[in-house]
Amino acid sequence: MQFSLKVNSKHSQDIKDIMALAKGTNLISFAGGMPNNKLFPVEEIDILYNALDRKTKAIGFQYGPTSGYPPFVGTLKRYLKKKGLPVDTHKLLITTGSLQAISIITQEFVNAGDNILLENPSFVGAISIFETYEVNMHNIPIDKNGIIIEKLIEKIEDLHNKPKFLYVTPNYHNPAGIIYSLERKKALLKVLEKYDILLIEDDAYSDLYFNEDEKYLTETMVSMKSGAEVVYTGSFSKILGPGFRLGWLLATPEIFEKSENIKQALDACTSNFTQILANEFVKSGELDKYLVFLRKEYKKRKDILQENLLKYMPKEVVWNEPKGGFYVWLKIPKHIKATEILKITAKQNVMFIPGRVFDPLSKKDDRIRLAYSNVEIEDIEKGVRVIADALKEYI
Amino acid sequence: MQFSLKVNSKHSQDIKDIMALAKGTNLISFAGGMPNNKLFPVEEIDILYNALDRKTKAIGFQYGPTSGYPPFVGTLKRYLKKKGLPVDTHKLLITTGSLQAISIITQEFVNAGDNILLENPSFVGAISIFETYEVNMHNIPIDKNGIIIEKLIEKIEDLHNKPKFLYVTPNYHNPAGIIYSLERKKALLKVLEKYDILLIEDDAYSDLYFNEDEKYLTETMVSMKSGAEVVYTGSFSKILGPGFRLGWLLATPEIFEKSENIKQALDACTSNFTQILANEFVKSGELDKYLVFLRKEYKKRKDILQENLLKYMPKEVVWNEPKGGFYVWLKIPKHIKATEILKITAKQNVMFIPGRVFDPLSKKDDRIRLAYSNVEIEDIEKGVRVIADALKEYI
């Protein structure tokens, strides 16, 4: 029997190939952009779960509205309002993780062959979505302050068909670790307003800043006064647990309504069970307490990583010290392929993700993404040494 | 700003319009095809959850493999094997509800404008998916033993372009309440083999038979020897709780692999948290015990409904008594529109879903779907009386 199997994603395959290298049992992994199992608020959720009455628990077993479990939508709106997000003019859709939010928006606006814009490097999960929908990806380089505005304008002017949207992760970028400056955010909005291009602002990490003084940098573009249209996506994956599969999108009513219809056709509704737990977690104030703890824990890991990078990396390797989030993005000399380095370090049980995975064109391979979120503190030094030694062989 | 908002579903809108009629606080609802909140195994899940160790709970907070939480995949395979399903030759993908499984298969095989085949009436969730993907739906009537084979052949021969698949819900059909005879299942497989058309076998209700003697009727087509290719979908929504958002698809390795890639781009993975609970529920034997309870409870509701239908319905109204599942499908005289009847009964706080919602063409409206799964036993008589009285006005 012959099938017309349509879909393929080179980037998904890349990730699978990398993971296949991880054979050892005592892995030191800077690879996965995931929280550490030991840091999850298991005890807090235990207490909140056991305090629920039977009626509420039973609601957790039931279908819920496609847009989300209403008390949770209310709680999340209040939480986001405190962060300055426009929850009164925009509408909130709870999604099965923020990846689903990006998938919904892609289905909503893009047909196969349409143009979209994204950063280079970019979040590999989003790249995989765009590949799956056979979208034409046009990538714009970034520097330490964000997307390069001149390059963006150049690209827009160059394209025959207007891109359907620009997708960015401005706060504690995955994989680049940077945060956009406020000036860059404002400049970006101006360009998008001028060319009438929709912005997808993916913001999974903004609660994870390392210094209270720099919190102001996390201001979101959707909350800035501007004539540009913005769809904002967020997630509980980094601030509670990805296993809950809870994300959201915040959009103007027209976009919200279509998104809700697509969500209905994708999985009917998000789990009431996990929404009820997340609702208690936010409402009780536990999330705020947990964030204080997480910021400290991730900063600690970042500090130790930074210290060891300075100690072991050859001077040809450069990076920006992150101000929040999960990632350090090393720039290695152009003649070295990160994918080759990984093959060497993997034999010594040290894993990371090479740059080409985050390049929409799967080319640029002179970068190494180190995630410090899920590595054991006592392993950081050894891991860095193994990577540095492998690099030195090529320099 | 002008957007190219593509998607629309007439059937989703129909459901919204119907729900908007439900204004009262003391509703008697035969509308939603959902379990009853009072029947959920809340206490059993409580015990299983609290017996988990911290390490397992923490895994519940984490990302998992796209194909599913491995211990759960193993447990479910063993469970399905006992039901006779071909888990050794086929591969199992855990999905965020079985609606996602249908959505994945649709994305995998169908482009906008392609032909597919489905029953008339058909599950409205699936119709909404097909509408969202702008599929050409060709519908085949059913009788009390299943899809009408001659009409199916006629339709296939009629079409210029081969349909990408046939979608059916053979066991305790939603909305028609029937179960396919084994002869019909076999005849269907023969036709599909001959014309080389993929079958999507959606089987959310087969565990909910009312008589052990008739269990043999639930035999699945995917497990029958045949040259036809079958993708089988199942769900925990009716046998644990829809709030867990757990379903699955069982397919040959080639289809599985592409489905896994699409799933990756839709929501990365299904909730580990709810998979861990479902794993305990199945593994401990609680599911088997719970099914005995559910069969009794739903049979009780069906019996009372049947009794009251016989007592109150005018002789012009006919139906098949269901042998399992959630639904009775009333045939009313052709000149009466079920949608009009609903407007009358809704004023008296009695809800059901009119036939046109389940017609892919939104036309045939001489049917009424009564779901007895979520109605209170003491309300059944009054509910039936209100609907019967409204019908009598038109007869």
Coordinates of C-alpha atoms in Angstrom, one line a residue, chain A residues 1-9 12-13 16 33-43 45-46 49-50 54 57-63 96 99-100 103 106-111 128-129 132-133 164 196-198 229 237-238 240-245 254-255 257-258 260-262 264-274 277 374, chain B residues 1-9 12-13 16 33-43 45-46 49-50 54 57-63 96 99-100 103 107-111 125 128-129 132-133 164 196-198 229 237-238 240-245 254-255 257-258 260-262 264-274 277 374:
Chain A
M1 CA 0.0 0.0 0.0
Q2 CA 1.3 3.4 -0.9
F3 CA 0.8 6.3 1.4
S4 CA 1.3 10.0 0.9
L5 CA 3.3 10.5 4.1
K6 CA 3.9 14.2 3.9
V7 CA 5.7 15.4 7.0
N8 CA 9.3 15.4 7.8
S9 CA 11.5 17.4 10.0
S12 CA 13.7 16.5 14.8
Q13 CA 15.9 13.9 13.2
K16 CA 17.2 12.1 17.7
G33 CA 16.7 22.4 28.0
M34 CA 14.7 21.0 30.9
P35 CA 14.4 21.7 34.6
N36 CA 16.2 19.4 37.1
N37 CA 14.1 16.6 38.5
K38 CA 15.4 17.4 42.0
L39 CA 14.2 21.0 41.9
F40 CA 10.5 20.2 41.2
P41 CA 8.0 21.4 43.8
V42 CA 6.8 17.9 44.4
E43 CA 6.0 18.4 48.1
I45 CA 1.9 20.0 44.9
D46 CA 1.3 17.0 47.2
Y49 CA -3.6 18.2 45.8
N50 CA -4.5 16.5 49.1
R54 CA -13.8 15.6 46.1
K57 CA -10.9 16.7 42.1
A58 CA -13.7 15.2 40.1
I59 CA -13.7 18.3 37.9
G60 CA -10.1 17.4 37.2
F61 CA -11.2 14.2 35.7
Q62 CA -13.7 15.8 33.4
Y63 CA -13.6 17.7 30.0
T96 CA -1.1 21.9 26.1
L99 CA 4.7 24.5 21.8
Q100 CA 1.1 23.9 21.1
S103 CA 1.7 25.2 16.5
T106 CA 1.3 28.5 12.6
Q107 CA -1.8 26.6 11.5
E108 CA -3.8 29.8 11.8
F109 CA -1.7 32.0 9.6
V110 CA 0.5 29.9 7.4
N111 CA 0.0 27.7 4.4
S128 CA 10.4 21.7 13.8
I129 CA 6.9 23.1 13.7
T132 CA 6.4 20.2 9.6
Y133 CA 4.0 22.8 8.0
K164 CA 3.1 35.9 7.8
D196 CA 2.3 45.4 9.2
I197 CA 3.8 42.1 10.2
L198 CA 2.5 40.0 13.1
E229 CA 0.1 43.2 16.5
S237 CA 7.3 24.2 31.8
K238 CA 10.2 26.1 33.3
L240 CA 6.4 24.4 37.6
G241 CA 7.1 21.4 35.3
P242 CA 6.9 20.4 31.7
G243 CA 5.0 17.2 32.7
F244 CA 1.9 19.4 33.4
R245 CA 1.8 20.3 29.7
E254 CA -10.1 37.9 16.7
I255 CA -6.9 35.8 16.8
E257 CA -11.3 33.0 18.6
K258 CA -9.7 31.3 15.6
E260 CA -9.7 28.4 20.1
N261 CA -11.3 26.7 17.1
I262 CA -8.0 25.2 16.1
Q264 CA -10.7 22.4 19.6
A265 CA -9.6 20.4 16.6
L266 CA -6.2 19.5 18.0
D267 CA -7.0 18.1 21.4
A268 CA -10.4 19.5 22.5
C269 CA -9.1 21.0 25.7
T270 CA -6.1 21.1 28.0
S271 CA -6.1 18.7 31.0
N272 CA -8.4 19.9 33.8
F273 CA -6.4 17.8 36.2
T274 CA -3.1 19.6 35.7
L277 CA -3.1 21.8 40.4
N374 CA 19.6 20.1 34.4
Chain B
M1 CA -4.0 44.9 10.0
Q2 CA -5.4 42.2 7.7
F3 CA -4.9 38.6 8.6
S4 CA -5.4 35.5 6.6
L5 CA -7.4 33.7 9.2
K6 CA -8.0 30.4 7.5
V7 CA -9.8 28.1 9.7
N8 CA -13.5 27.7 10.4
S9 CA -15.7 24.9 11.6
S12 CA -17.9 23.7 16.3
Q13 CA -20.1 26.8 15.9
K16 CA -21.4 26.5 20.7
G33 CA -21.1 12.7 25.7
M34 CA -19.1 12.8 28.9
P35 CA -18.9 10.6 32.0
N36 CA -20.7 11.6 35.2
N37 CA -18.6 13.6 37.7
K38 CA -20.0 11.4 40.5
L39 CA -18.7 8.2 38.9
F40 CA -15.0 9.1 38.5
P41 CA -12.5 6.9 40.5
V42 CA -11.3 9.8 42.6
E43 CA -10.6 7.8 45.7
I45 CA -6.5 7.7 42.1
D46 CA -5.9 9.4 45.4
Y49 CA -1.0 9.0 43.8
N50 CA -0.1 9.1 47.4
R54 CA 9.2 11.1 45.2
K57 CA 6.3 11.9 41.2
A58 CA 9.2 14.0 40.0
I59 CA 9.2 12.2 36.6
G60 CA 5.6 13.3 36.4
F61 CA 6.8 16.9 36.4
Q62 CA 9.3 16.4 33.6
Y63 CA 9.2 16.1 29.8
T96 CA -3.3 14.0 24.3
L99 CA -9.0 13.5 19.3
Q100 CA -5.4 14.3 18.9
S103 CA -5.9 15.1 14.2
Q107 CA -2.4 15.9 9.1
E108 CA -0.4 12.9 8.1
F109 CA -2.4 11.9 5.1
V110 CA -4.6 14.7 4.0
N111 CA -4.1 18.0 2.2
G125 CA -15.2 16.0 17.0
S128 CA -14.6 19.4 13.2
I129 CA -11.1 18.2 12.6
T132 CA -10.5 22.6 10.0
Y133 CA -8.2 20.9 7.6
K164 CA -7.2 9.1 1.8
D196 CA -6.5 0.0 -1.0
I197 CA -8.0 2.5 1.3
L198 CA -6.7 3.2 4.9
E229 CA -4.3 -1.2 6.6
S237 CA -11.7 9.5 28.4
K238 CA -14.6 7.1 29.0
L240 CA -10.9 6.9 33.6
G241 CA -11.5 10.6 32.8
P242 CA -11.3 13.0 29.9
G243 CA -9.5 15.4 32.2
F244 CA -6.4 13.2 32.0
R245 CA -6.2 13.9 28.2
E254 CA 5.9 3.5 9.1
I255 CA 2.7 5.3 10.0
E257 CA 7.0 7.1 12.9
K258 CA 5.5 9.9 11.0
E260 CA 5.4 10.6 16.3
N261 CA 7.0 13.4 14.3
I262 CA 3.7 15.3 13.9
Q264 CA 6.4 16.3 18.4
A265 CA 5.4 19.4 16.4
L266 CA 1.9 19.6 18.0
D267 CA 2.7 19.5 21.8
A268 CA 6.1 17.7 22.2
C269 CA 4.8 15.0 24.5
T270 CA 1.8 13.9 26.5
S271 CA 1.6 14.8 30.2
N272 CA 3.9 12.5 32.2
F273 CA 1.9 13.5 35.3
T274 CA -1.4 12.0 34.0
L277 CA -1.4 8.0 37.3
N374 CA -24.0 12.2 32.5

